[in-house]
CSV table of C-alpha atoms and ligand atoms in Angstrom, one decimal:
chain,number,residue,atom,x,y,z
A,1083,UNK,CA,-106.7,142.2,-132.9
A,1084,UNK,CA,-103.9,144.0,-134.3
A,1085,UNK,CA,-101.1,142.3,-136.2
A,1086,UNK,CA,-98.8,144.4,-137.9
A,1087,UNK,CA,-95.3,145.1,-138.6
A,1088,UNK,CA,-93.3,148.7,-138.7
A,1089,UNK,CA,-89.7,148.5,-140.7
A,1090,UNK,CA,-87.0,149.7,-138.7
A,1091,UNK,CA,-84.2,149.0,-141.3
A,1092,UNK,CA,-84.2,148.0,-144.9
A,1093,UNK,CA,-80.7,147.8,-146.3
A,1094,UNK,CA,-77.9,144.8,-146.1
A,1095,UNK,CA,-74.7,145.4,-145.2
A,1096,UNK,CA,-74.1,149.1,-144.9
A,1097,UNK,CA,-76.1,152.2,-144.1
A,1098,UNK,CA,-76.6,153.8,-147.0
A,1099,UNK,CA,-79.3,156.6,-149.0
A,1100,UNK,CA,-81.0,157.5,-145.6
A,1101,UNK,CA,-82.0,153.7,-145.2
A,1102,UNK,CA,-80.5,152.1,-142.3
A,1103,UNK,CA,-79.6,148.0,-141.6
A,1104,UNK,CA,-82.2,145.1,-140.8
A,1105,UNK,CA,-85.0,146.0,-138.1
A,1106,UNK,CA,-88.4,145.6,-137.9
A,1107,UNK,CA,-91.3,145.8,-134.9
A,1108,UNK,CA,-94.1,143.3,-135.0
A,1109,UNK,CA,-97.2,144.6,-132.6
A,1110,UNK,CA,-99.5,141.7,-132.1
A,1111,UNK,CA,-102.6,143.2,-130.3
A,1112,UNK,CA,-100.2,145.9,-128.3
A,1113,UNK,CA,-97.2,143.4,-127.6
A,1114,UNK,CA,-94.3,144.3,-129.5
A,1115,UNK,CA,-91.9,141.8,-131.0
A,1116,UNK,CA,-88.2,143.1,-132.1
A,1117,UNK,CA,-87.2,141.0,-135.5
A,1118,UNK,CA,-83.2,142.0,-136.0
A,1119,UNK,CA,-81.3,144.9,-134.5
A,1120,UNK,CA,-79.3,146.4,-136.9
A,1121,UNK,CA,-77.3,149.6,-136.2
A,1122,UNK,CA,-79.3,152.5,-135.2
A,1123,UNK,CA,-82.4,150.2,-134.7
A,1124,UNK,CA,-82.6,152.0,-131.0
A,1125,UNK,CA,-82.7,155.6,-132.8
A,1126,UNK,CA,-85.0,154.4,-135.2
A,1127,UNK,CA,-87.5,153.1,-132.4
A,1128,UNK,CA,-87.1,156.7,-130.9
A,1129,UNK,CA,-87.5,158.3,-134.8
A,1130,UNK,CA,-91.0,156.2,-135.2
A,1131,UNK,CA,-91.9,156.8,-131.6
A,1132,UNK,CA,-91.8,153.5,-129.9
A,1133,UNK,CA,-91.0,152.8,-126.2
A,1134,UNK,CA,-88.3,150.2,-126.2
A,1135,UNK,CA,-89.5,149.1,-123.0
A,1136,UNK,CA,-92.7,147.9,-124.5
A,1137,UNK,CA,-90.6,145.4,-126.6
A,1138,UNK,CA,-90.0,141.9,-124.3
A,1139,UNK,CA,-88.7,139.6,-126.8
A,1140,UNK,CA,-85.7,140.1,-129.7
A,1141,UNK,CA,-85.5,137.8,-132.3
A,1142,UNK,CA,-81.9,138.0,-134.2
A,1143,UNK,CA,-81.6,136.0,-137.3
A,1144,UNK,CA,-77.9,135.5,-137.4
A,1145,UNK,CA,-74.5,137.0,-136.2
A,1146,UNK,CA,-73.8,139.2,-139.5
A,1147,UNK,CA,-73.6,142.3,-138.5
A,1148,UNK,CA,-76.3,144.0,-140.3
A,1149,UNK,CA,-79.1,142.1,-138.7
A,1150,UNK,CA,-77.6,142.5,-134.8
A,1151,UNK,CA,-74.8,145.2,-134.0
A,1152,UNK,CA,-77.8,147.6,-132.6
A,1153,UNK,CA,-78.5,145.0,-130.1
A,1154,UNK,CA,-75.9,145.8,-127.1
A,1155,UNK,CA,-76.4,149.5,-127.8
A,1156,UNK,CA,-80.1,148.6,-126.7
A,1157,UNK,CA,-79.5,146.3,-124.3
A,1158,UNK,CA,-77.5,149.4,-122.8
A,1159,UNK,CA,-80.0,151.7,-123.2
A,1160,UNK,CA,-83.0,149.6,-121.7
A,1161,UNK,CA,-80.3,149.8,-118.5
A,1162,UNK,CA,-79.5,153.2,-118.3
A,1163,UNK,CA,-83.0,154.4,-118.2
A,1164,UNK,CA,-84.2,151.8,-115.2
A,1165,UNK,CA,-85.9,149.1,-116.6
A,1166,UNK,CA,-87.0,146.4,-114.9
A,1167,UNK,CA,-89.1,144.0,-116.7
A,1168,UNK,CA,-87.1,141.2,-118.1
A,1169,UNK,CA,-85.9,140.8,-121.6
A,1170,UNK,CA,-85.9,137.9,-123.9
A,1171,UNK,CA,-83.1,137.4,-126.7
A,1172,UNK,CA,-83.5,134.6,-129.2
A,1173,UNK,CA,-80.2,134.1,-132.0
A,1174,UNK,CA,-77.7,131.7,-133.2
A,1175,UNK,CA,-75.0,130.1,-130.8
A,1176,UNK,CA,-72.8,132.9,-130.1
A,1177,UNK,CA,-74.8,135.4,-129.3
A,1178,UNK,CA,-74.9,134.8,-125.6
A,1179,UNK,CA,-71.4,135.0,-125.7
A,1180,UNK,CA,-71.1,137.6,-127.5
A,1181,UNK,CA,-73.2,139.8,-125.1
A,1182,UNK,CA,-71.9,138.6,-121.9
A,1183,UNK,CA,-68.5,139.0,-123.1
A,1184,UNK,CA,-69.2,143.1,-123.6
A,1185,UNK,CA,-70.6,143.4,-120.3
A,1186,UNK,CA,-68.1,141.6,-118.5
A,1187,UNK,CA,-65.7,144.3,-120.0
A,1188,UNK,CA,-67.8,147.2,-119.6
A,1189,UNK,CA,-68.3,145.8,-116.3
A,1190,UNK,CA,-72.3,146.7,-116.6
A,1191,UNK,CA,-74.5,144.2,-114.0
A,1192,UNK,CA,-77.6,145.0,-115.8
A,1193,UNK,CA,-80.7,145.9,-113.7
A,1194,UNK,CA,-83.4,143.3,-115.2
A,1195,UNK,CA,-82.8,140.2,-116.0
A,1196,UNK,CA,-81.5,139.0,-119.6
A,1197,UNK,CA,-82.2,135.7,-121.1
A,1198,UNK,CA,-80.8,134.8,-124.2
A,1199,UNK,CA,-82.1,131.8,-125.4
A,1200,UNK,CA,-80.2,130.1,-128.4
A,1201,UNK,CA,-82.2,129.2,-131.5
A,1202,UNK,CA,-81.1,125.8,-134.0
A,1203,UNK,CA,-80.5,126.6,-137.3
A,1204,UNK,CA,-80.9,122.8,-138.6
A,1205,UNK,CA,-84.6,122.5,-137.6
A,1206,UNK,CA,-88.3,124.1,-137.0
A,1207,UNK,CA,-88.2,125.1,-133.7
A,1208,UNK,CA,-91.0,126.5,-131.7
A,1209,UNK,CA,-89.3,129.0,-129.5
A,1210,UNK,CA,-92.5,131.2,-128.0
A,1211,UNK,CA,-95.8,130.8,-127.1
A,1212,UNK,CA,-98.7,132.9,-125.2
A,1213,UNK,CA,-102.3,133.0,-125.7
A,1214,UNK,CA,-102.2,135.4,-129.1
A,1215,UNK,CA,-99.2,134.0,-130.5
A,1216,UNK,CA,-97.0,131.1,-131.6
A,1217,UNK,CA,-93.5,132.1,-133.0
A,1218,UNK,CA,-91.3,129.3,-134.4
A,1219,UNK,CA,-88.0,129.7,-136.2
A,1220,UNK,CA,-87.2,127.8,-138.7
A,1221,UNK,CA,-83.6,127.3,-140.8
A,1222,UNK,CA,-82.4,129.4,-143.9
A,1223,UNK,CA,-79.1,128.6,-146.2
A,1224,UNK,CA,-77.1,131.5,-145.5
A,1225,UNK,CA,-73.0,131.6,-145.1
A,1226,UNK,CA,-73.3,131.2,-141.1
A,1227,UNK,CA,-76.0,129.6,-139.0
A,1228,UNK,CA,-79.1,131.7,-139.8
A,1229,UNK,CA,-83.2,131.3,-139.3
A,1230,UNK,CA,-85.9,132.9,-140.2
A,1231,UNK,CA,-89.4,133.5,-138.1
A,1232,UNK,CA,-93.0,132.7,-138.3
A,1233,UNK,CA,-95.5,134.4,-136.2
A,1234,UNK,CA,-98.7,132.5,-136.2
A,1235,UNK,CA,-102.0,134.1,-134.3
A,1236,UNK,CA,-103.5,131.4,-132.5
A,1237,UNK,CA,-106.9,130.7,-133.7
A,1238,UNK,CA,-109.9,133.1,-131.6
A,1239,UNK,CA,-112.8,131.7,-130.5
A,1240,UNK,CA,-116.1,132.4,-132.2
A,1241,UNK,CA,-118.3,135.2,-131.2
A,1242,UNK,CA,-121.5,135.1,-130.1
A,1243,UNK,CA,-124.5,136.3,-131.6
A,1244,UNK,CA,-126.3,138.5,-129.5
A,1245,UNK,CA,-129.4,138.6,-131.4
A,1246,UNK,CA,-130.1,135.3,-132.1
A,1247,UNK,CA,-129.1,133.9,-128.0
A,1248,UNK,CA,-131.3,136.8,-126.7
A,1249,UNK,CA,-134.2,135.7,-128.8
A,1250,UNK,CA,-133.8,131.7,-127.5
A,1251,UNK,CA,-133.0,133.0,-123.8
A,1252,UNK,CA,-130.2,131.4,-123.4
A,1253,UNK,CA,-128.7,132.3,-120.3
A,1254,UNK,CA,-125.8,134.6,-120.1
A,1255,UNK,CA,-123.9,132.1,-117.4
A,1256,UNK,CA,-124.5,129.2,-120.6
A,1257,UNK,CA,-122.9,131.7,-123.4
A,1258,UNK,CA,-119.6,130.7,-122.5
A,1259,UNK,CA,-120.1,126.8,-123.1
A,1260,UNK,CA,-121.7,127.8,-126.5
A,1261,UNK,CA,-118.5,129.7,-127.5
A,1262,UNK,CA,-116.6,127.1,-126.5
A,1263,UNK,CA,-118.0,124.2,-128.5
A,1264,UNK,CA,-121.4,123.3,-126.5
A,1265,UNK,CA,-125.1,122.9,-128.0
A,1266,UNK,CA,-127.6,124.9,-125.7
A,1267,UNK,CA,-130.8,122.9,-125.0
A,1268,UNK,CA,-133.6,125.0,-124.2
A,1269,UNK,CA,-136.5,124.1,-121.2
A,1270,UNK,CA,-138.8,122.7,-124.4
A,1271,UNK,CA,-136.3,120.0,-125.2
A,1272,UNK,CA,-135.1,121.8,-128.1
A,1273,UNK,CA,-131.7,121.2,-129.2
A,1274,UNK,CA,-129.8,124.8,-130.5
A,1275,UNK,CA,-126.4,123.7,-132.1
A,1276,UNK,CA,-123.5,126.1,-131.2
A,1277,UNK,CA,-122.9,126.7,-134.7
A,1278,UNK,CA,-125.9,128.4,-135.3
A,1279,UNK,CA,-125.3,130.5,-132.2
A,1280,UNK,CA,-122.1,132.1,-133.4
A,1281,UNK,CA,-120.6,134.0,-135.5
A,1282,UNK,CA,-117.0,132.2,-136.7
A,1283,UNK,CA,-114.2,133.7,-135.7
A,1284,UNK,CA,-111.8,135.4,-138.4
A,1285,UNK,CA,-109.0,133.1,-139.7
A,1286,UNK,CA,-105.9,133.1,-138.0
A,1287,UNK,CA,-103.1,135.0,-139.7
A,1288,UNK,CA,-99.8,134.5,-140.4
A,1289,UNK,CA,-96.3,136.4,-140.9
A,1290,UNK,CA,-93.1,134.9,-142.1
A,1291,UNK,CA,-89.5,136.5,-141.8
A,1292,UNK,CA,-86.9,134.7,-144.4
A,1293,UNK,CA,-83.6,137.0,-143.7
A,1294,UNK,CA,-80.5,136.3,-145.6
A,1295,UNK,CA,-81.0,133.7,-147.6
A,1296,UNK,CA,-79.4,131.9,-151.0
A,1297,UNK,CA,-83.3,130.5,-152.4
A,1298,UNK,CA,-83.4,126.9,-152.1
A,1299,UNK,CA,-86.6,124.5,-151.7
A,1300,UNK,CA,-84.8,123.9,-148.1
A,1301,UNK,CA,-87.4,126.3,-146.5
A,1302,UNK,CA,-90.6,126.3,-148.3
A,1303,UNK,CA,-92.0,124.1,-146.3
A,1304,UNK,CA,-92.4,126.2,-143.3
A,1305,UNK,CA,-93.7,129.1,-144.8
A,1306,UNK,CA,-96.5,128.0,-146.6
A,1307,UNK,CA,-100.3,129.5,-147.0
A,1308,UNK,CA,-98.4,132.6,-145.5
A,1309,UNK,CA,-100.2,135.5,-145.1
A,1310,UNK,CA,-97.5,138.3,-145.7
A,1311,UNK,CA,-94.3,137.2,-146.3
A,1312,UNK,CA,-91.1,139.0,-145.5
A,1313,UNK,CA,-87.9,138.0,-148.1
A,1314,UNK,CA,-84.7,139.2,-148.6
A,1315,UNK,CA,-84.2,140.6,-152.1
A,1316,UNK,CA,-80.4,142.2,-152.3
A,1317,UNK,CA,-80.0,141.7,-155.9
A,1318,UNK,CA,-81.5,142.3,-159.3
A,1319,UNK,CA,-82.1,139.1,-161.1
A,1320,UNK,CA,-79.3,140.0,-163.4
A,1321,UNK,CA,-76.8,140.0,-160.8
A,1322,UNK,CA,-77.9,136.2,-159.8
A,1323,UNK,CA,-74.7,134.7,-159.7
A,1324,UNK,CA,-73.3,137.2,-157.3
A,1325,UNK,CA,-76.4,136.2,-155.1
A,1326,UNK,CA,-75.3,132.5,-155.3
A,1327,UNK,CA,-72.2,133.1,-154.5
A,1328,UNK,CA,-72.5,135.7,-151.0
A,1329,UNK,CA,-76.0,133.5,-150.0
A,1330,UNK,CA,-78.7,136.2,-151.0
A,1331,UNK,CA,-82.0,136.3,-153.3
A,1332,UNK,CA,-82.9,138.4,-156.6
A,1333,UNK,CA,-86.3,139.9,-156.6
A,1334,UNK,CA,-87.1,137.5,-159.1
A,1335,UNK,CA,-86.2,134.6,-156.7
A,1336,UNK,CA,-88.2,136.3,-153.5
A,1337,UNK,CA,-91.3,136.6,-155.8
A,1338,UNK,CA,-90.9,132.5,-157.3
A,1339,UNK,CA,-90.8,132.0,-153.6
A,1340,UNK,CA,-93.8,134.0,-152.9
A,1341,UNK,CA,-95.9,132.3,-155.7
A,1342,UNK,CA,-94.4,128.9,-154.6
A,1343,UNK,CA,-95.6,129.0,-150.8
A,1344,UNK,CA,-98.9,130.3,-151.8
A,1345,UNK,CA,-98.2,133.5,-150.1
A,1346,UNK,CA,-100.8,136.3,-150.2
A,1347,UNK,CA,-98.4,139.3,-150.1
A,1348,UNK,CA,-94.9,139.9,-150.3
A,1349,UNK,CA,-92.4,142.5,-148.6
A,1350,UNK,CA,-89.3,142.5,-150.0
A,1351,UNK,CA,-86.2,144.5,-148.6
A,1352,UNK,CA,-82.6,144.1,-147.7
A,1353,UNK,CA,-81.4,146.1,-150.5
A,1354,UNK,CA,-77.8,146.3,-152.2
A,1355,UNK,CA,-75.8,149.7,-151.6
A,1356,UNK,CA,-75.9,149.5,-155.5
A,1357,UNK,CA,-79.6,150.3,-155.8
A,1358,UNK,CA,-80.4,154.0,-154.7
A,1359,UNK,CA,-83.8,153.7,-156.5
A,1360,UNK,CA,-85.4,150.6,-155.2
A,1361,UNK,CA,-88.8,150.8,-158.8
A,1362,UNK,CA,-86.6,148.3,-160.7
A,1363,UNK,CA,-86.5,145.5,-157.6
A,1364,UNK,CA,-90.3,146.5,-157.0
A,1365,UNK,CA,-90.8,146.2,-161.0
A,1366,UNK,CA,-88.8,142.7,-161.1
A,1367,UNK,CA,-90.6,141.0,-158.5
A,1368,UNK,CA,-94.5,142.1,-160.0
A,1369,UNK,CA,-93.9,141.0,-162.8
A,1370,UNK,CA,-94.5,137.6,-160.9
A,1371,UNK,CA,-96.0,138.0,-158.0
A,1372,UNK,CA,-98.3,141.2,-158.8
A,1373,UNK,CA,-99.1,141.4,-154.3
A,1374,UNK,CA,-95.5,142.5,-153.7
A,1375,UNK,CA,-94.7,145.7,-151.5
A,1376,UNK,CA,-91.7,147.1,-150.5
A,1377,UNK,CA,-90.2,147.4,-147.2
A,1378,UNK,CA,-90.4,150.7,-146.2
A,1379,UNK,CA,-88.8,152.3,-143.6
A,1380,UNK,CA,-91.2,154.1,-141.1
A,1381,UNK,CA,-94.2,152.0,-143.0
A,1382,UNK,CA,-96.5,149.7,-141.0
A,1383,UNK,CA,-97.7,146.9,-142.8
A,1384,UNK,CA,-101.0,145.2,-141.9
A,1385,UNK,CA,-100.9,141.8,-142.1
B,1963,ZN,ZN1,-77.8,140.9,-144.1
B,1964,ZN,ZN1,-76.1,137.8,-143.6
């Protein structure tokens, strides 16, 4: 199954060296998931050739405006080109306000039907669910009410294995049970545990989005065992205290975390207008936690 995530937007704050603000696509097996809408996020979908009316659920972090002023501009868009399937929004309290307000002005009636559903920023909420897929949010320490996400595959079933139920004749209307959990006794009396008749399925992975953040222990605990981790890193390590003070992470800090959680790979992005060349963040954060990549606009990123 695929699970994978395409960065839209990698800078904080302003546009800046060709990289744009906070964005990225999550596809889990062909359903795309919107994380942040940052200025420009629709052109960048259209740049990296996705159709925005694949996406069905936007999940915004919090009401800077980095991370969501590309959100009414798509909203607009999905509109104007006759869509009809509806459209999920999850953010802070505000953002329903916030939306409805333009369109009552721009006096739009859209043609499908919006729901914004607001998130908590002072607990782990799960706020979607469907047979692949569990995505909670969970709260960050950030200036204003903000969350991160964490997309969780739901565990598969195992497989079975052909070979071995062909050999028993164990019949195909009985292969289900077995998959589900049920020994197969054959017509001797013989007992054939499920486990031997399977093949285990692959563990389920795991995908954790910590946006604007000061670091704190605060949200460690609900992004451990992660399999990639996304963190904010604005800031060299030498320009900590101006991370304390605007509510942001080094690349020392987003590695620490990394290493903390026990996360297998790191993304780090959200990068400072002051940083055209992004090696020395890169460089920072290896030098603890040697699995960091960074966010790249246009890259996928298997997960
Ligand atoms: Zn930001
Ligand atoms: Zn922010």
């Amino acid at each position: 199954m695929k699970f994978e995530v395409l960065i839209l937007g990698s800078s904080s704050a302003t546009p800046i060296y060709g990289r744009h603000p906070t964005a990225q696509l999550v596809n889990v097996n062909e359903q795309l998931y919107l994380i942040d809408c940052g200025e420009g996020t629709q052109v960048q979908l259209i740049k990296y050739g996705v159709r925005s009316n694949r996406i069905k659920h936007i999940f915004i972090s919090h009401l800077h405006g980095d991370h969501y002023l590309g959100l009414i501009g798509l909203i607009s868009s999905m509109h104007l080109v006759g869509r009809k399937d509806e459209l999920h929004v999850y953010g802070p309290p505000g953002l329903k306000e916030i939306i409805d307000l333009h369109f009552l002005h721009s006096q739009t009636v859209l043609r499908y039907a919006l729901h914004v559903h607001t998130t908590q920023d002072d607990v782990q909420d799960v706020i979607f669910e469907n047979e692949n897929l569990l995505v909670s949010s969970f709260p960050l320490d950030h200036r204003i009410a903000c969350t991160g996400f964490r997309f969780d595959e739901k565990k598969h079933l195992p497989t079975i294995d052909r070979e071995k139920t062909e050999a028993i004749g164990v019949p195909s209307a009985y292969l289900s049970l077995v998959k589900r959990g049920y020994d197969y006794t054959a017509s001797d009396g013989t007992i054939y545990r499920w486990q031997d008749l399977t093949v285990a399925p692959p563990a389920p992975r795991s995908y954790a989005y910590c946006s604007d953040t000061v670091r704190t222990p605060s949200y460690l605990p609900f992004i451990q065992q992660i399999d990639l981790l996304y963190h904010e890193a604005t800031f060299l390590h030498e320009m900590v205290d101006r991370a304390v003070d605007t509510y942001h992470t080094t690349a020392l800090q987003a590695a620490e975390v990394a290493t903390e959680v026990g996360a297998k790979k790191l993304l780090i992005g959200h990068y400072s207008a002051r940083y055209k060349d992004l090696k020395p963040l890169l460089q920072e954060s290896r030098e603890t936690f040697a699995e960091t990549q960074l966010a790249l606009e246009g890259n996928w990123y298997r997960i």
